[in-house]
CSV table of C-alpha atoms in Angstrom, one decimal:
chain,number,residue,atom,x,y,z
B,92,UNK,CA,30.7,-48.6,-4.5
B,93,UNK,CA,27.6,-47.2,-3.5
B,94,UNK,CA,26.5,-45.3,-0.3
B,95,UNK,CA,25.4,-47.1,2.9
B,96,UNK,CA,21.9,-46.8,3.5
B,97,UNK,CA,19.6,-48.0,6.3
B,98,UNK,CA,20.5,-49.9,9.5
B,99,UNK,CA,23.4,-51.9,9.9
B,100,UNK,CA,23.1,-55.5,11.2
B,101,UNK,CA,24.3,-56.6,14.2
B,102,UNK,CA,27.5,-58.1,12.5
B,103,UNK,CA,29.7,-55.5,10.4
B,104,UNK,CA,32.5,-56.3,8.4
B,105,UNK,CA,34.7,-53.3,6.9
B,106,UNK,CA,37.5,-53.2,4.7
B,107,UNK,CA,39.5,-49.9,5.7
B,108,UNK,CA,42.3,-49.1,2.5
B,109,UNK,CA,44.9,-47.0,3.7
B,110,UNK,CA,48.0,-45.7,2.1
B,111,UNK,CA,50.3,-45.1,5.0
B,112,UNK,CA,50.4,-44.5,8.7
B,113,UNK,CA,48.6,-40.9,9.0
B,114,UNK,CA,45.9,-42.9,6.9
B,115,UNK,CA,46.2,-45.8,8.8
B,116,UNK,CA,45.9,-44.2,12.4
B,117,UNK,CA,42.6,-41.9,10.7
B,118,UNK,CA,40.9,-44.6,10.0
B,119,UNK,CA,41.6,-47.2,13.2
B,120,UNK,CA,41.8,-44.5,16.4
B,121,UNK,CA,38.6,-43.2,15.8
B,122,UNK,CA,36.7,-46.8,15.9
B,123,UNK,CA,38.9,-47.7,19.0
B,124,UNK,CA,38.2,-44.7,20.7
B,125,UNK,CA,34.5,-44.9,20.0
B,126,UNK,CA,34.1,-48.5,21.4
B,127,UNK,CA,36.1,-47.1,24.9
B,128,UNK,CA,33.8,-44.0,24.9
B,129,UNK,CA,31.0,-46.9,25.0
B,130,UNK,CA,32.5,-49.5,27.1
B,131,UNK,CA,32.9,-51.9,24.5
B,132,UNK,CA,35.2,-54.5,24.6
B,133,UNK,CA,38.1,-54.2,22.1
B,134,UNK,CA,40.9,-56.5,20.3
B,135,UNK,CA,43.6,-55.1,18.0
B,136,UNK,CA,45.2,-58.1,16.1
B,137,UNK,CA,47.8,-56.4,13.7
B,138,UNK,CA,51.1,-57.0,12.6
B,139,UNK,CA,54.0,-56.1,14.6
B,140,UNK,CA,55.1,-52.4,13.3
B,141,UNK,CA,50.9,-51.2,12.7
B,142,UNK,CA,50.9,-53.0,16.7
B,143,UNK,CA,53.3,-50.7,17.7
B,144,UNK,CA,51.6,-47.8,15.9
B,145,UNK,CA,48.5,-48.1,17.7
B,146,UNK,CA,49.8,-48.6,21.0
B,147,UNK,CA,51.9,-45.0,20.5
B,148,UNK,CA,48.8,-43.4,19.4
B,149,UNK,CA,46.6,-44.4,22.1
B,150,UNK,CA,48.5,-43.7,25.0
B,151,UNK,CA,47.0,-44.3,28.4
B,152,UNK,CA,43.4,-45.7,26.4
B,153,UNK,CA,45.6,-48.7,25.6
B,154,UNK,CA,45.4,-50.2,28.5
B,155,UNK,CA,41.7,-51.2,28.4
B,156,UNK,CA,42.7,-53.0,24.6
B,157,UNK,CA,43.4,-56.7,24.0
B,158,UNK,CA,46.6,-56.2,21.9
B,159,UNK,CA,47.7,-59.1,19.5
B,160,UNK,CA,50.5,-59.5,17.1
B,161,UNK,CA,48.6,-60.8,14.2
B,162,UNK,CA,52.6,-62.3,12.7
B,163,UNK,CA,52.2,-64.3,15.6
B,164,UNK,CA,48.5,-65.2,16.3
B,165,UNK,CA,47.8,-65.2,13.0
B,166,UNK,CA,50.9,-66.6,11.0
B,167,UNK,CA,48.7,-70.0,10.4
B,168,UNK,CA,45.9,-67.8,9.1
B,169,UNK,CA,43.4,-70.7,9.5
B,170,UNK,CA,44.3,-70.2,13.7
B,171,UNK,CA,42.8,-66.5,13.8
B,172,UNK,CA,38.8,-67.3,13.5
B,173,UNK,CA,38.7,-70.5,16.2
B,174,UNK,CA,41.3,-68.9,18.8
B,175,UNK,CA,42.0,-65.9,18.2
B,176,UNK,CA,38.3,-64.0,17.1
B,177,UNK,CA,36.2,-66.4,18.6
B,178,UNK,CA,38.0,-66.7,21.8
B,179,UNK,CA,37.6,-63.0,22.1
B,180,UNK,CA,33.8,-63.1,21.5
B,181,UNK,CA,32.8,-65.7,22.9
B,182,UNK,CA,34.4,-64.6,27.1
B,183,UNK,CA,31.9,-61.5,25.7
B,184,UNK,CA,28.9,-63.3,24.4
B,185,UNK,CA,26.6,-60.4,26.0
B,186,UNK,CA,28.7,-57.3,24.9
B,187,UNK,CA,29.2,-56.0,21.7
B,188,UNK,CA,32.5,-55.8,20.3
B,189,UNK,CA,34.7,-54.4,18.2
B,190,UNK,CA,37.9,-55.7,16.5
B,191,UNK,CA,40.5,-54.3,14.6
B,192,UNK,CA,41.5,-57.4,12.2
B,193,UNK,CA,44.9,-57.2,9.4
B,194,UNK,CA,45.1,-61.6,8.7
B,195,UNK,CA,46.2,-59.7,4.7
B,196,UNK,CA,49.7,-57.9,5.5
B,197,UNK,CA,52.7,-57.3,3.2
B,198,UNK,CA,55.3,-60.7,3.6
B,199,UNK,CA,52.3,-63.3,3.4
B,200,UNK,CA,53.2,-66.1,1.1
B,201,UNK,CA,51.1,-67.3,-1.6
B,202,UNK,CA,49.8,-70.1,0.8
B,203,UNK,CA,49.3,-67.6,3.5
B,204,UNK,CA,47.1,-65.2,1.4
B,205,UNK,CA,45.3,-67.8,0.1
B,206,UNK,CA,44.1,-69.1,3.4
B,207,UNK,CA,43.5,-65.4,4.5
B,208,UNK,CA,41.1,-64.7,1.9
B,209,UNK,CA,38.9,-67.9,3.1
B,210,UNK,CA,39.3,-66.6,6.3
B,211,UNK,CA,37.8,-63.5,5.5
B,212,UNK,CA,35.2,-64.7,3.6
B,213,UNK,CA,34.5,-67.1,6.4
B,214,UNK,CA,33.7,-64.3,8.8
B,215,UNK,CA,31.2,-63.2,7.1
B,216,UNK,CA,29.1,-66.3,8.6
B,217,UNK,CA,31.2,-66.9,11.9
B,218,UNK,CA,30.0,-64.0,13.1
B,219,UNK,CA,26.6,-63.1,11.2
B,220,UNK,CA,24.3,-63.7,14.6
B,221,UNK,CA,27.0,-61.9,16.6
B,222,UNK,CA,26.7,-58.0,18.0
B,223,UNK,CA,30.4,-57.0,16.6
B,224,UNK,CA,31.9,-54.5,14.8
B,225,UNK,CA,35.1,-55.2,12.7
B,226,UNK,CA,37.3,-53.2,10.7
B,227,UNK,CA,40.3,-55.0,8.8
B,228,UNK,CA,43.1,-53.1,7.3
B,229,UNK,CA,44.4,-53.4,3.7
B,230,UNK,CA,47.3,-51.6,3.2
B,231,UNK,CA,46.3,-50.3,-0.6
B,232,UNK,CA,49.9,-48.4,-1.6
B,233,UNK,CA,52.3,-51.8,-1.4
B,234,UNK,CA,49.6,-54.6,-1.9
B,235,UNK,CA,48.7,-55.5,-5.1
B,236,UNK,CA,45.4,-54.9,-6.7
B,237,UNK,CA,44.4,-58.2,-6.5
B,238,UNK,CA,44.6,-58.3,-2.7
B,239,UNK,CA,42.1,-55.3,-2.9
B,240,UNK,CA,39.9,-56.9,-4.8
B,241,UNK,CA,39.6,-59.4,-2.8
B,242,UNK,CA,39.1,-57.4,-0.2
B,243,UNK,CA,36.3,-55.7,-1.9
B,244,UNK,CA,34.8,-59.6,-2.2
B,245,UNK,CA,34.7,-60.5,1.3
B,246,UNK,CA,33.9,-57.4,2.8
B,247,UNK,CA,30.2,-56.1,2.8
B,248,UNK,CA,31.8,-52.1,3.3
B,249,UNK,CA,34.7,-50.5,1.9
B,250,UNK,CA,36.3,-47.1,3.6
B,251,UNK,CA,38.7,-45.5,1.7
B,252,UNK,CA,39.4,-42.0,4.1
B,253,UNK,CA,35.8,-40.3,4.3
B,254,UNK,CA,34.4,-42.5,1.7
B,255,UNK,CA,33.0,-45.4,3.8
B,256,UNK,CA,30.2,-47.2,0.9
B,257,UNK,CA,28.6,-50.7,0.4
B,258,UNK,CA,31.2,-52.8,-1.6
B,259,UNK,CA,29.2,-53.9,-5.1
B,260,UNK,CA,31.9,-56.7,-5.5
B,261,UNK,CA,31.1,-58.8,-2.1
B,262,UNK,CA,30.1,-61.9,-2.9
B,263,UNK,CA,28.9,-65.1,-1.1
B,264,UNK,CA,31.3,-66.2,1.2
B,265,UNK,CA,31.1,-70.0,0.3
B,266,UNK,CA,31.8,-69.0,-3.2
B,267,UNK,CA,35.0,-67.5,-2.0
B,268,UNK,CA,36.0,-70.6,0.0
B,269,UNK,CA,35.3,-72.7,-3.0
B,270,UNK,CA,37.1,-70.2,-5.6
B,271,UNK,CA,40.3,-70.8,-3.6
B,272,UNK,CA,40.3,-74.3,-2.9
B,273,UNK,CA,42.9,-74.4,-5.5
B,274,UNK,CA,45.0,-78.0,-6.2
B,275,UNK,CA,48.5,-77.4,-4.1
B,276,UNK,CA,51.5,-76.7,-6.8
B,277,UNK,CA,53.4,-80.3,-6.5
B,278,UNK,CA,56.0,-80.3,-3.8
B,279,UNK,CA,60.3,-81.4,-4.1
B,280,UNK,CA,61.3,-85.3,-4.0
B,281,UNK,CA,60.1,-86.2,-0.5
B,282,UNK,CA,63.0,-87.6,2.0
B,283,UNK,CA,60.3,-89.6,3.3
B,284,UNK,CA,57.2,-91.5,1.5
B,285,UNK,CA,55.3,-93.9,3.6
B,286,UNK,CA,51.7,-95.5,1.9
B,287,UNK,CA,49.7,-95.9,5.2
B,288,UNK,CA,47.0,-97.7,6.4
B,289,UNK,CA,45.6,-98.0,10.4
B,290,UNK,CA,48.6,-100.8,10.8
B,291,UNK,CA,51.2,-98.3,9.8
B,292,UNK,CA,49.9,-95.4,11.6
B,293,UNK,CA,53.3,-96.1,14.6
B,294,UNK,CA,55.4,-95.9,11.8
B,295,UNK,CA,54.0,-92.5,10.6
B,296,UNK,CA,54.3,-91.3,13.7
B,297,UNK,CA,58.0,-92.6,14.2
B,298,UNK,CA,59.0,-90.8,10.6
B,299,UNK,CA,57.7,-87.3,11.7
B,300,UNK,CA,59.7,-87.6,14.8
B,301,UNK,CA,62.8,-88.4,13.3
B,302,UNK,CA,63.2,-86.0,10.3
B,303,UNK,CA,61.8,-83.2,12.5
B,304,UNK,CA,64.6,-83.7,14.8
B,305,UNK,CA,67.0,-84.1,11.7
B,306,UNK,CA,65.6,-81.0,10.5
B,307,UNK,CA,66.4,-79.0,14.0
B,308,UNK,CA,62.5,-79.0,15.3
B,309,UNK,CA,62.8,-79.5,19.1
B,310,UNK,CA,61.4,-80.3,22.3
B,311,UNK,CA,57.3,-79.3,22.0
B,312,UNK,CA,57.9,-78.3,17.9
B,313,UNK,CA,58.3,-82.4,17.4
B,314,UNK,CA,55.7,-83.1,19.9
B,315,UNK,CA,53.5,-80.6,18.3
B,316,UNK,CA,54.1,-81.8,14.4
B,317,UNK,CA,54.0,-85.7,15.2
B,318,UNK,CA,50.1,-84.6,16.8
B,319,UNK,CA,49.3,-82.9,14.1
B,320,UNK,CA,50.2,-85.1,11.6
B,321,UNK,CA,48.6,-88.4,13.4
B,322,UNK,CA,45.3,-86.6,13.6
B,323,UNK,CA,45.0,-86.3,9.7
B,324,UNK,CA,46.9,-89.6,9.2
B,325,UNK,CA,44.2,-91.1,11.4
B,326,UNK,CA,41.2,-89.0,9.7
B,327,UNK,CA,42.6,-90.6,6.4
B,328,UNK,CA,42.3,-94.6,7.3
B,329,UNK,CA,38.7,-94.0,9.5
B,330,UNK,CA,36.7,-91.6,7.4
B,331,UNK,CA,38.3,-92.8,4.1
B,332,UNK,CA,38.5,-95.8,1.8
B,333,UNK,CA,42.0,-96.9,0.9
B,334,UNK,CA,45.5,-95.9,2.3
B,335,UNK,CA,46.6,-93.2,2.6
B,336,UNK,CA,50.3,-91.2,1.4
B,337,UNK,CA,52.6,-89.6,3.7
B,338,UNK,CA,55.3,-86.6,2.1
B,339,UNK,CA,57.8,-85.2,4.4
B,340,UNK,CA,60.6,-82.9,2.7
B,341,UNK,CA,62.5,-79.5,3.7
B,342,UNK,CA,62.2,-76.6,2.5
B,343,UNK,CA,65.3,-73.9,3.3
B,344,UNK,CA,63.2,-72.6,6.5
B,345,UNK,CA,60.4,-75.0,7.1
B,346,UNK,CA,59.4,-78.8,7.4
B,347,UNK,CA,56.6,-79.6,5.7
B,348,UNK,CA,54.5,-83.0,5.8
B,349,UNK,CA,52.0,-83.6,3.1
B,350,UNK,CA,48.8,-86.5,3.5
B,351,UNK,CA,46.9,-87.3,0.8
B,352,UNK,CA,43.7,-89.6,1.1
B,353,UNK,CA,40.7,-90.2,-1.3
B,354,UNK,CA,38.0,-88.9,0.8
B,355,UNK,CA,36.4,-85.4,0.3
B,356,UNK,CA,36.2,-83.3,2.6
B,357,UNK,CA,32.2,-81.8,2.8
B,358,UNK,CA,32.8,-79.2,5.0
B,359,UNK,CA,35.7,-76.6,3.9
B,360,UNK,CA,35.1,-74.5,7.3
B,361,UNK,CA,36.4,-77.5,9.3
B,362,UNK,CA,39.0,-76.6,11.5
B,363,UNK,CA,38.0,-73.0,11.5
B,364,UNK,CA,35.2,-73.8,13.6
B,365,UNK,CA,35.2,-74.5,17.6
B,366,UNK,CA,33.1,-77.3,18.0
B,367,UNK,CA,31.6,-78.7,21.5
B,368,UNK,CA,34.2,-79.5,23.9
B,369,UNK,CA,32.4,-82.9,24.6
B,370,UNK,CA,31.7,-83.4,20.7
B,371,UNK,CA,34.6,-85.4,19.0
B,372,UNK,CA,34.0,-84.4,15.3
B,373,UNK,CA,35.8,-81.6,14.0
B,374,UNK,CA,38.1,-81.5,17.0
B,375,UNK,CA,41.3,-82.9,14.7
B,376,UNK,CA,41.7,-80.2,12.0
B,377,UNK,CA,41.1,-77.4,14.8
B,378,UNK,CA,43.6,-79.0,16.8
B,379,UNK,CA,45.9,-79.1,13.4
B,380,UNK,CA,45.1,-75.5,13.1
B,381,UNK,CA,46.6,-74.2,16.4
B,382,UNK,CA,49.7,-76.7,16.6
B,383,UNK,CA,51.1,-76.1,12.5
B,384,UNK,CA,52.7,-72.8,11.6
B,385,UNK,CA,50.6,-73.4,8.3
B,386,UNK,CA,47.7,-75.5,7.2
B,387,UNK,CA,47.0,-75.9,3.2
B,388,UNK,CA,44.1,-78.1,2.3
B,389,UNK,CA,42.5,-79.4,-1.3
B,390,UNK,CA,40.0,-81.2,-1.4
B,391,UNK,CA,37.7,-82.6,-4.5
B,392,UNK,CA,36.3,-85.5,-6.2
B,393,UNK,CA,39.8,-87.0,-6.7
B,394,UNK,CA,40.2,-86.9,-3.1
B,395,UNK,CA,41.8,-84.4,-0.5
B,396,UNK,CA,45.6,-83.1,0.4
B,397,UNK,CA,46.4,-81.4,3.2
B,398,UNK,CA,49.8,-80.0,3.8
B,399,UNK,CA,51.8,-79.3,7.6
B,400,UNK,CA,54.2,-76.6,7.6
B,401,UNK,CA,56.6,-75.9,11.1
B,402,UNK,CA,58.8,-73.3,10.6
B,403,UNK,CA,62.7,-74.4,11.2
């Protein structure tokens, strides 16, 4: 790493490494307390225990904080850029803001950290216009080294307890989309397979509904997956040539519902982006985003897979 220099831009996006709470709290209070000092708009989105942390430390200053649980928000990482960091900013287009971001926590799945590290590259271009500070937690004594270097990738600035430097590994953040746009590991026998075209679009449908409610989804969780899937389904048979393949099988805590098509899909920020309200393209995968409980996607010259998961 080498040492920061010159102006920052109005966009800042910092890795803070931190070994355990003392650490932790050194490195977070401080930017929180600066951006109350200045009237600045805050929002803490961290997992449940670091949540609880903060709120300790902070006493009475807490009440002037958007507090999130980022195990909530965030468990479909591909929800946190559209509605979580965007909704913040954008209610505070003419403030600056500051954020305290941890999508990378200890108990993410391989799936999960996947789709985190696009997310964090992602930000680097979400946000580049935008007059925001954020800081994003790594917690460097449990995860592994790889989760640091990544970290190091998709951060422009690494602070490790005084030592707060320009990171010589970040690199460009559509690389790091494209370097994990990995072909999903094959799935278990499917309970359900349907090859589907527009005219078998009710009978998708009907299939989600029934094994969701074999599988113990209720209420707005079968509402919610049947939506979810229909949208791609439908994406598959308009924007595609040929039918499309419908996978539903159970996993011990989730369902999971896998369409495959033979389209590519150009734009690997899709979903991740809010798009104009009264502008129909792109609504479907954002949509997908904030209904599933995880969204995987592949996509290449063979065509793309996207995989639904709703935890049981």
């Amino acid at each position: 790493m080498t040492a920061v220099t010159g102006e920052l831009t109005p966009f800042v996006h910092e890795a803070l490494l931190y070994r355990d709470a003392e650490d932790y709290l050194a490195g977070t209070v401080p930017f929180i307390s600066d951006a109350l000092a200045a009237a600045e708009p805050v929002l803490v989105a961290v997992p449940g225990e670091n949540l609880t942390l903060l709120r300790e430390a902070l006493g009475a200053a807490a009440g002037g904080i958007t507090f999130m649980d980022m195990a909530e928000v965030g468990r479909n990482p591909g929800r946190i850029l559209p509605w979580v960091m965007h909704a913040f900013m954008d209610e505070r287009q003419h403030q600056r803001v500051r954020v305290v971001g941890e999508p990378v926590y200890v108990g993410r799945t391989d799936a999960e950290y996947r789709a985190c590290v696009q997310h964090e590259a992602m930000v680097n271009v979400a946000f580049a216009d935008r007059q925001a500070l954020m800081l994003c937690p790594y917690d460097a004594f449990r995860l592994p080294a790889a989760a640091l270097a990544d970290a190091a990738s998709t951060h422009p600035l690494v602070r490790r307890g005084a030592d707060r430097a320009s990171s010589r590994a970040y690199a460009d953040p559509d690389q790091v989309v494209a370097a994990f746009n990995v072909p999903l590991a094959e799935g278990p026998a499917a309970e359900e397979l349907i090859t589907f075209d527009a005219a078998r679009l009710g009978e998708v449908r009907r299939a989600v509904v029934r094994l969701a409610r074999e599988a113990g989804l209720v209420g707005e969780r079968v509402t919610d997956l049947q939506l979810a899937v229909n949208e791609v389904a439908t994406n598959a048979v308009v924007h595609t040539s040929g039918p499309g393949t419908l996978r539903i099988w159970r996993e011990p805590r989730e369902l999971v519902c896998e369409i495959r098509d033979h389209g590519r899909l150009a734009d690997r920020r899709a979903g991740r982006t809010p798009v104009d309200v009264y502008d129909g393209s792109g609504r479907g995968l954002l949509i997908v985003h904030e209904l599933c409980d995880l969204v995987e996607i592949h996509t290449g010259e063979a065509g793309t897979t996207i995989r639904l998961h709703m935890r049981l």
